[in-house]
PDB file of C-alpha atoms in Angstrom:
ATOM      1  CA  MET T   2      67.609 211.694 -24.815  1.00 89.00           C
ATOM      2  CA  GLU T   3      71.529 212.523 -25.355  1.00 94.00           C
ATOM      3  CA  GLN T   4      71.789 213.655 -29.079  1.00 96.00           C
ATOM      4  CA  TYR T   5      74.782 210.955 -28.797  1.00 97.00           C
ATOM      5  CA  LYS T   6      72.941 208.390 -28.308  1.00 98.00           C
ATOM      6  CA  ARG T   7      70.282 208.757 -30.729  1.00 98.00           C
ATOM      7  CA  ASP T   8      73.649 208.875 -33.528  1.00 98.00           C
ATOM      8  CA  PHE T   9      74.854 205.823 -31.331  1.00 98.00           C
ATOM      9  CA  ILE T  10      71.810 203.345 -32.287  1.00 98.00           C
ATOM     10  CA  ASP T  11      71.577 204.897 -35.853  1.00 98.00           C
ATOM     11  CA  PHE T  12      75.107 203.572 -35.748  1.00 98.00           C
ATOM     12  CA  MET T  13      74.758 200.370 -34.351  1.00 98.00           C
ATOM     13  CA  VAL T  14      72.160 200.164 -37.147  1.00 97.00           C
ATOM     14  CA  GLU T  15      73.398 201.156 -40.119  1.00 97.00           C
ATOM     15  CA  SER T  16      77.018 198.821 -39.128  1.00 96.00           C
ATOM     16  CA  LYS T  17      75.130 196.037 -38.820  1.00 95.00           C
ATOM     17  CA  VAL T  18      75.831 195.148 -35.725  1.00 96.00           C
ATOM     18  CA  LEU T  19      72.455 195.513 -33.776  1.00 97.00           C
ATOM     19  CA  LYS T  20      69.827 193.256 -35.797  1.00 96.00           C
ATOM     20  CA  PHE T  21      66.636 192.195 -35.334  1.00 96.00           C
ATOM     21  CA  GLY T  22      64.441 189.411 -36.261  1.00 94.00           C
ATOM     22  CA  SER T  23      64.823 185.250 -34.755  1.00 93.00           C
ATOM     23  CA  PHE T  24      68.451 184.644 -32.599  1.00 93.00           C
ATOM     24  CA  THR T  25      69.311 181.718 -30.000  1.00 90.00           C
ATOM     25  CA  LEU T  26      71.287 183.039 -27.489  1.00 82.00           C
ATOM     26  CA  LYS T  27      74.398 181.109 -25.799  1.00 75.00           C
ATOM     27  CA  SER T  28      72.255 180.917 -22.920  1.00 74.00           C
ATOM     28  CA  GLY T  29      69.799 179.011 -24.570  1.00 82.00           C
ATOM     29  CA  ARG T  30      66.684 181.805 -24.904  1.00 85.00           C
ATOM     30  CA  LYS T  31      64.978 182.911 -28.009  1.00 91.00           C
ATOM     31  CA  SER T  32      65.365 186.500 -28.660  1.00 93.00           C
ATOM     32  CA  PRO T  33      64.471 188.955 -31.230  1.00 96.00           C
ATOM     33  CA  PHE T  34      67.256 190.748 -31.613  1.00 96.00           C
ATOM     34  CA  PHE T  35      71.200 190.631 -31.048  1.00 94.00           C
ATOM     35  CA  MET T  36      73.721 192.458 -31.205  1.00 92.00           C
ATOM     36  CA  ASN T  37      77.705 191.844 -31.761  1.00 90.00           C
ATOM     37  CA  ALA T  38      80.298 194.113 -31.478  1.00 86.00           C
ATOM     38  CA  GLY T  39      82.526 192.363 -33.319  1.00 86.00           C
ATOM     39  CA  GLY T  40      80.955 193.335 -36.503  1.00 91.00           C
ATOM     40  CA  TYR T  41      82.760 197.298 -35.900  1.00 94.00           C
ATOM     41  CA  VAL T  42      86.240 196.655 -38.375  1.00 94.00           C
ATOM     42  CA  THR T  43      86.903 199.591 -40.161  1.00 96.00           C
ATOM     43  CA  GLY T  44      89.357 202.787 -39.287  1.00 96.00           C
ATOM     44  CA  SER T  45      85.943 204.941 -39.212  1.00 97.00           C
ATOM     45  CA  GLN T  46      83.588 202.681 -37.342  1.00 97.00           C
ATOM     46  CA  LEU T  47      86.517 202.243 -34.595  1.00 97.00           C
ATOM     47  CA  SER T  48      87.583 206.165 -34.813  1.00 97.00           C
ATOM     48  CA  ARG T  49      83.368 206.694 -34.263  1.00 98.00           C
ATOM     49  CA  LEU T  50      82.801 204.061 -31.737  1.00 98.00           C
ATOM     50  CA  GLY T  51      85.629 205.228 -29.378  1.00 98.00           C
ATOM     51  CA  GLU T  52      83.855 208.764 -29.405  1.00 98.00           C
ATOM     52  CA  PHE T  53      80.633 207.000 -28.228  1.00 98.00           C
ATOM     53  CA  TYR T  54      82.231 205.422 -25.855  1.00 98.00           C
ATOM     54  CA  ALA T  55      84.170 208.704 -24.584  1.00 98.00           C
ATOM     55  CA  HIS T  56      80.925 210.729 -24.064  1.00 98.00           C
ATOM     56  CA  ALA T  57      79.340 207.907 -22.260  1.00 98.00           C
ATOM     57  CA  ILE T  58      82.228 207.783 -19.842  1.00 98.00           C
ATOM     58  CA  HIS T  59      82.536 211.035 -19.126  1.00 98.00           C
ATOM     59  CA  ASP T  60      79.078 211.964 -18.824  1.00 97.00           C
ATOM     60  CA  ASN T  61      78.765 209.017 -16.690  1.00 97.00           C
ATOM     61  CA  PHE T  62      81.538 208.898 -14.185  1.00 97.00           C
ATOM     62  CA  GLY T  63      83.737 212.520 -15.828  1.00 96.00           C
ATOM     63  CA  ASP T  64      87.597 212.700 -15.617  1.00 95.00           C
ATOM     64  CA  GLY T  65      88.214 211.379 -12.105  1.00 93.00           C
ATOM     65  CA  PHE T  66      89.861 208.059 -13.611  1.00 97.00           C
ATOM     66  CA  ASP T  67      93.265 206.763 -15.187  1.00 97.00           C
ATOM     67  CA  ILE T  68      93.597 204.158 -16.547  1.00 97.00           C
ATOM     68  CA  LEU T  69      90.878 202.129 -19.446  1.00 98.00           C
ATOM     69  CA  PHE T  70      90.268 198.628 -19.321  1.00 97.00           C
ATOM     70  CA  GLY T  71      89.487 196.252 -21.762  1.00 96.00           C
ATOM     71  CA  PRO T  72      89.147 193.100 -21.079  1.00 94.00           C
ATOM     72  CA  ALA T  73      90.992 190.237 -23.269  1.00 90.00           C
ATOM     73  CA  TYR T  74      89.473 189.663 -26.364  1.00 88.00           C
ATOM     74  CA  LYS T  75      86.625 191.919 -27.401  1.00 89.00           C
ATOM     75  CA  GLY T  76      87.480 195.195 -24.655  1.00 93.00           C
ATOM     76  CA  ILE T  77      91.160 195.532 -26.192  1.00 94.00           C
ATOM     77  CA  PRO T  78      90.490 197.062 -29.132  1.00 94.00           C
ATOM     78  CA  LEU T  79      87.015 199.290 -27.438  1.00 96.00           C
ATOM     79  CA  ALA T  80      90.040 200.352 -24.760  1.00 97.00           C
ATOM     80  CA  VAL T  81      92.393 201.204 -27.366  1.00 97.00           C
ATOM     81  CA  ALA T  82      89.905 203.415 -29.363  1.00 97.00           C
ATOM     82  CA  THR T  83      88.478 205.144 -26.372  1.00 98.00           C
ATOM     83  CA  VAL T  84      91.503 206.268 -24.862  1.00 98.00           C
ATOM     84  CA  ILE T  85      92.217 208.207 -28.114  1.00 98.00           C
ATOM     85  CA  ALA T  86      89.367 208.975 -28.521  1.00 98.00           C
ATOM     86  CA  TYR T  87      88.967 210.913 -25.320  1.00 98.00           C
ATOM     87  CA  GLY T  88      92.377 212.476 -25.276  1.00 97.00           C
ATOM     88  CA  ARG T  89      90.965 213.935 -28.349  1.00 97.00           C
ATOM     89  CA  LEU T  90      87.327 215.215 -27.150  1.00 97.00           C
ATOM     90  CA  TYR T  91      88.150 216.163 -23.879  1.00 97.00           C
ATOM     91  CA  GLY T  92      92.179 216.597 -23.898  1.00 96.00           C
ATOM     92  CA  ARG T  93      92.964 214.326 -20.963  1.00 95.00           C
ATOM     93  CA  GLU T  94      95.486 211.322 -21.694  1.00 95.00           C
ATOM     94  CA  ILE T  95      93.734 208.048 -19.607  1.00 97.00           C
ATOM     95  CA  ARG T  96      96.040 205.323 -20.118  1.00 97.00           C
ATOM     96  CA  TYR T  97      94.949 201.700 -21.448  1.00 97.00           C
ATOM     97  CA  CYS T  98      95.866 198.884 -20.041  1.00 97.00           C
ATOM     98  CA  SER T  99      93.967 194.739 -20.893  1.00 95.00           C
ATOM     99  CA  ASN T 100      94.773 191.486 -20.063  1.00 89.00           C
ATOM    100  CA  ARG T 101      96.333 188.125 -21.954  1.00 83.00           C
ATOM    101  CA  LYS T 102      94.368 185.096 -21.347  1.00 69.00           C
ATOM    102  CA  GLU T 103      97.561 183.488 -20.991  1.00 66.00           C
ATOM    103  CA  ALA T 104     100.502 185.773 -19.066  1.00 59.00           C
ATOM    104  CA  LYS T 105     103.836 186.191 -21.377  1.00 55.00           C
ATOM    105  CA  ASP T 106     107.215 184.516 -19.425  1.00 59.00           C
ATOM    106  CA  HIS T 107     109.303 186.234 -21.475  1.00 53.00           C
ATOM    107  CA  GLY T 108     110.670 190.056 -22.352  1.00 53.00           C
ATOM    108  CA  ALA T 109     109.911 193.248 -21.324  1.00 49.00           C
ATOM    109  CA  ASP T 110     106.705 193.326 -21.180  1.00 58.00           C
ATOM    110  CA  LYS T 111     106.526 189.661 -19.863  1.00 56.00           C
ATOM    111  CA  GLY T 112     103.217 189.432 -17.534  1.00 64.00           C
ATOM    112  CA  LEU T 113      99.378 189.459 -17.696  1.00 77.00           C
ATOM    113  CA  LEU T 114      99.032 192.957 -19.231  1.00 86.00           C
ATOM    114  CA  LEU T 115      99.272 194.735 -22.381  1.00 89.00           C
ATOM    115  CA  GLY T 116      99.578 198.542 -22.030  1.00 91.00           C
ATOM    116  CA  SER T 117      99.836 200.305 -19.179  1.00 93.00           C
ATOM    117  CA  GLU T 118     100.703 198.538 -15.416  1.00 91.00           C
ATOM    118  CA  ILE T 119      98.091 198.981 -12.947  1.00 92.00           C
ATOM    119  CA  ARG T 120      99.809 201.839 -10.272  1.00 90.00           C
ATOM    120  CA  ARG T 121      99.124 202.449  -6.968  1.00 90.00           C
ATOM    121  CA  GLY T 122      96.315 205.322  -6.538  1.00 93.00           C
ATOM    122  CA  ASP T 123      95.168 204.351 -10.134  1.00 95.00           C
ATOM    123  CA  ARG T 124      91.126 204.520 -10.479  1.00 96.00           C
ATOM    124  CA  ILE T 125      89.897 202.475 -13.686  1.00 97.00           C
ATOM    125  CA  VAL T 126      87.041 201.976 -15.996  1.00 98.00           C
ATOM    126  CA  ILE T 127      85.880 198.883 -17.323  1.00 97.00           C
ATOM    127  CA  ILE T 128      85.107 199.033 -21.040  1.00 97.00           C
ATOM    128  CA  GLU T 129      83.407 195.834 -22.650  1.00 94.00           C
ATOM    129  CA  ASP T 130      81.021 195.522 -25.532  1.00 91.00           C
ATOM    130  CA  VAL T 131      77.322 193.782 -23.795  1.00 84.00           C
ATOM    131  CA  THR T 132      77.106 191.809 -20.629  1.00 77.00           C
ATOM    132  CA  THR T 133      74.522 189.268 -20.623  1.00 65.00           C
ATOM    133  CA  SER T 134      75.141 187.595 -17.614  1.00 61.00           C
ATOM    134  CA  GLY T 135      77.882 189.256 -15.856  1.00 65.00           C
ATOM    135  CA  LYS T 136      80.481 186.313 -16.119  1.00 72.00           C
ATOM    136  CA  SER T 137      82.998 188.433 -17.644  1.00 80.00           C
ATOM    137  CA  ILE T 138      83.402 190.529 -14.853  1.00 88.00           C
ATOM    138  CA  ASP T 139      84.185 188.118 -12.248  1.00 87.00           C
ATOM    139  CA  GLU T 140      86.986 187.194 -14.534  1.00 88.00           C
ATOM    140  CA  THR T 141      88.194 190.947 -14.818  1.00 92.00           C
ATOM    141  CA  VAL T 142      87.413 192.129 -11.221  1.00 93.00           C
ATOM    142  CA  PRO T 143      90.250 190.044 -10.200  1.00 91.00           C
ATOM    143  CA  VAL T 144      92.886 190.520 -12.831  1.00 90.00           C
ATOM    144  CA  ILE T 145      92.684 193.993 -12.059  1.00 93.00           C
ATOM    145  CA  LEU T 146      92.480 193.794  -7.815  1.00 90.00           C
ATOM    146  CA  GLY T 147      95.546 191.209  -8.104  1.00 87.00           C
ATOM    147  CA  GLN T 148      98.032 193.527  -9.837  1.00 81.00           C
ATOM    148  CA  ALA T 149      98.339 195.646  -6.355  1.00 72.00           C
ATOM    149  CA  ASP T 150     100.038 194.373  -3.284  1.00 68.00           C
ATOM    150  CA  ASN T 151      96.409 196.042  -1.345  1.00 64.00           C
ATOM    151  CA  LYS T 152      93.246 195.638  -3.283  1.00 64.00           C
ATOM    152  CA  ASP T 153      92.794 199.087  -1.345  1.00 71.00           C
ATOM    153  CA  ASP T 154      95.671 200.138  -3.845  1.00 89.00           C
ATOM    154  CA  VAL T 155      93.073 200.738  -6.704  1.00 93.00           C
ATOM    155  CA  THR T 156      90.145 201.850  -7.576  1.00 95.00           C
ATOM    156  CA  ILE T 157      87.397 200.783  -9.684  1.00 96.00           C
ATOM    157  CA  VAL T 158      85.284 203.686 -10.752  1.00 97.00           C
ATOM    158  CA  GLY T 159      83.057 201.839 -13.039  1.00 97.00           C
ATOM    159  CA  GLU T 160      82.046 199.612 -15.811  1.00 97.00           C
ATOM    160  CA  MET T 161      80.925 201.365 -19.338  1.00 97.00           C
ATOM    161  CA  VAL T 162      78.819 198.692 -21.081  1.00 96.00           C
ATOM    162  CA  SER T 163      77.472 199.354 -24.855  1.00 96.00           C
ATOM    163  CA  LEU T 164      73.715 198.238 -24.633  1.00 96.00           C
ATOM    164  CA  ASP T 165      72.289 197.588 -21.192  1.00 94.00           C
ATOM    165  CA  ARG T 166      69.761 193.899 -22.610  1.00 92.00           C
ATOM    166  CA  MET T 167      67.493 194.968 -19.485  1.00 93.00           C
ATOM    167  CA  GLU T 168      66.908 191.237 -19.392  1.00 90.00           C
ATOM    168  CA  LYS T 169      67.595 188.788 -16.515  1.00 84.00           C
ATOM    169  CA  GLY T 170      70.364 187.453 -15.561  1.00 74.00           C
ATOM    170  CA  GLN T 171      70.984 183.850 -14.909  1.00 69.00           C
ATOM    171  CA  GLY T 172      69.082 182.561 -11.715  1.00 75.00           C
ATOM    172  CA  THR T 173      68.407 186.762 -10.832  1.00 81.00           C
ATOM    173  CA  ASP T 174      65.617 188.779 -11.603  1.00 86.00           C
ATOM    174  CA  LYS T 175      67.727 191.395 -11.738  1.00 88.00           C
ATOM    175  CA  SER T 176      69.949 193.125 -14.847  1.00 90.00           C
ATOM    176  CA  ALA T 177      73.021 192.242 -15.417  1.00 87.00           C
ATOM    177  CA  LEU T 178      74.449 195.626 -14.905  1.00 91.00           C
ATOM    178  CA  ALA T 179      72.621 195.931 -11.850  1.00 91.00           C
ATOM    179  CA  SER T 180      73.581 192.629 -10.476  1.00 89.00           C
ATOM    180  CA  ILE T 181      77.518 193.733 -11.002  1.00 91.00           C
ATOM    181  CA  THR T 182      76.692 196.607  -8.794  1.00 92.00           C
ATOM    182  CA  GLU T 183      74.829 194.989  -5.949  1.00 91.00           C
ATOM    183  CA  ARG T 184      78.388 192.377  -6.042  1.00 90.00           C
ATOM    184  CA  TYR T 185      80.669 194.830  -6.179  1.00 93.00           C
ATOM    185  CA  GLY T 186      79.519 198.156  -5.649  1.00 95.00           C
ATOM    186  CA  PHE T 187      80.392 199.702  -8.287  1.00 96.00           C
ATOM    187  CA  PRO T 188      78.315 201.633 -11.091  1.00 96.00           C
ATOM    188  CA  ALA T 189      77.824 199.791 -14.292  1.00 95.00           C
ATOM    189  CA  ARG T 190      75.940 201.632 -17.056  1.00 96.00           C
ATOM    190  CA  ALA T 191      75.548 201.867 -20.694  1.00 97.00           C
ATOM    191  CA  ILE T 192      75.657 203.874 -23.987  1.00 98.00           C
ATOM    192  CA  VAL T 193      72.091 203.224 -24.706  1.00 97.00           C
ATOM    193  CA  THR T 194      69.410 200.571 -23.060  1.00 96.00           C
ATOM    194  CA  MET T 195      67.339 198.715 -25.186  1.00 96.00           C
ATOM    195  CA  GLU T 196      64.474 200.639 -24.012  1.00 96.00           C
ATOM    196  CA  GLU T 197      66.520 203.946 -25.429  1.00 97.00           C
ATOM    197  CA  VAL T 198      66.706 202.254 -28.799  1.00 98.00           C
ATOM    198  CA  VAL T 199      63.039 200.724 -29.308  1.00 97.00           C
ATOM    199  CA  GLY T 200      61.586 204.141 -27.864  1.00 96.00           C
ATOM    200  CA  HIS T 201      64.536 205.540 -30.821  1.00 97.00           C
ATOM    201  CA  LEU T 202      63.731 203.737 -33.732  1.00 97.00           C
ATOM    202  CA  TYR T 203      59.683 202.288 -33.682  1.00 96.00           C
ATOM    203  CA  ARG T 204      57.292 204.515 -34.712  1.00 93.00           C
ATOM    204  CA  PRO T 205      53.283 202.536 -34.538  1.00 93.00           C
ATOM    205  CA  GLY T 206      52.189 202.241 -37.619  1.00 88.00           C
ATOM    206  CA  LYS T 207      54.896 202.583 -39.710  1.00 86.00           C
ATOM    207  CA  ASP T 208      57.859 200.998 -41.706  1.00 86.00           C
ATOM    208  CA  GLY T 209      61.220 201.430 -40.170  1.00 91.00           C
ATOM    209  CA  VAL T 210      64.443 199.105 -38.763  1.00 95.00           C
ATOM    210  CA  ILE T 211      61.388 197.850 -35.764  1.00 97.00           C
ATOM    211  CA  THR T 212      57.772 197.386 -37.496  1.00 95.00           C
ATOM    212  CA  ASP T 213      54.526 196.464 -35.527  1.00 96.00           C
ATOM    213  CA  ASP T 214      55.587 192.807 -35.508  1.00 95.00           C
ATOM    214  CA  ILE T 215      58.675 193.439 -34.156  1.00 96.00           C
ATOM    215  CA  LYS T 216      58.061 195.010 -31.696  1.00 97.00           C
ATOM    216  CA  LYS T 217      55.545 193.001 -30.882  1.00 97.00           C
ATOM    217  CA  ASP T 218      57.881 189.768 -30.241  1.00 96.00           C
ATOM    218  CA  LEU T 219      60.171 192.058 -28.129  1.00 97.00           C
ATOM    219  CA  ASP T 220      57.585 192.938 -25.894  1.00 97.00           C
ATOM    220  CA  ALA T 221      56.747 189.227 -25.643  1.00 96.00           C
ATOM    221  CA  TYR T 222      60.564 188.750 -25.000  1.00 95.00           C
ATOM    222  CA  TYR T 223      59.996 191.014 -22.018  1.00 95.00           C
ATOM    223  CA  ALA T 224      57.516 189.849 -20.648  1.00 95.00           C
ATOM    224  CA  GLU T 225      59.449 186.450 -19.719  1.00 92.00           C
ATOM    225  CA  TRP T 226      62.596 188.102 -19.604  1.00 91.00           C
ATOM    226  CA  GLY T 227      62.736 191.323 -18.312  1.00 91.00           C
ATOM    227  CA  ALA T 228      64.637 192.571 -15.330  1.00 87.00           C
ATOM    228  CA  GLY T 229      63.287 194.013 -12.541  1.00 64.00           C
ATOM    229  CA  ARG T 230      64.804 197.381 -11.310  1.00 51.00           C
TER     230      ARG T 230
END
């Protein structure tokens, strides 16, 4: 596993964004872990987070994109932090773009978008915190394609999230990221997967972030909800 992934896993734990215990998800599932990207609240945290996203985006998509699109609301600070980090690390000026929940009907910046406009020929990477059902992407893709005169005028290069939960989506045996790729044809990737998280944090018979008891709970959870590849 790449060093930046190891560092990111430690960063999630240190920031208390990734927690282990007993949690009820929006889907109603009882999960032994929970990830909340809203826990990144300081300048230094957001600066580091942007760097981790930039590393992962560069590793997966290279420099072949023009805009980083962060869906409202959580995607807005992610997009801003990451375009800053991307320019610093890789010397490219990537534009950021986000949507409003409701279009603004006045002023020079009226419309649905914040940040950059989407132009003909633009190549776009979508950035989000985590996706469990893939529902958010079903709202985001029409927003992006709807800005062009023709849907073929812009290209969605891929999507990047922070954590792949690697569990079944609603009504499917595939993970949310695999389902997104199947539906839309672009790759959906994560900085790290839960398999990588467990591999990094669990040491059998030793006290740590993931204890033997937590590992048993994780194994039971994935026996029921783990997604097929």
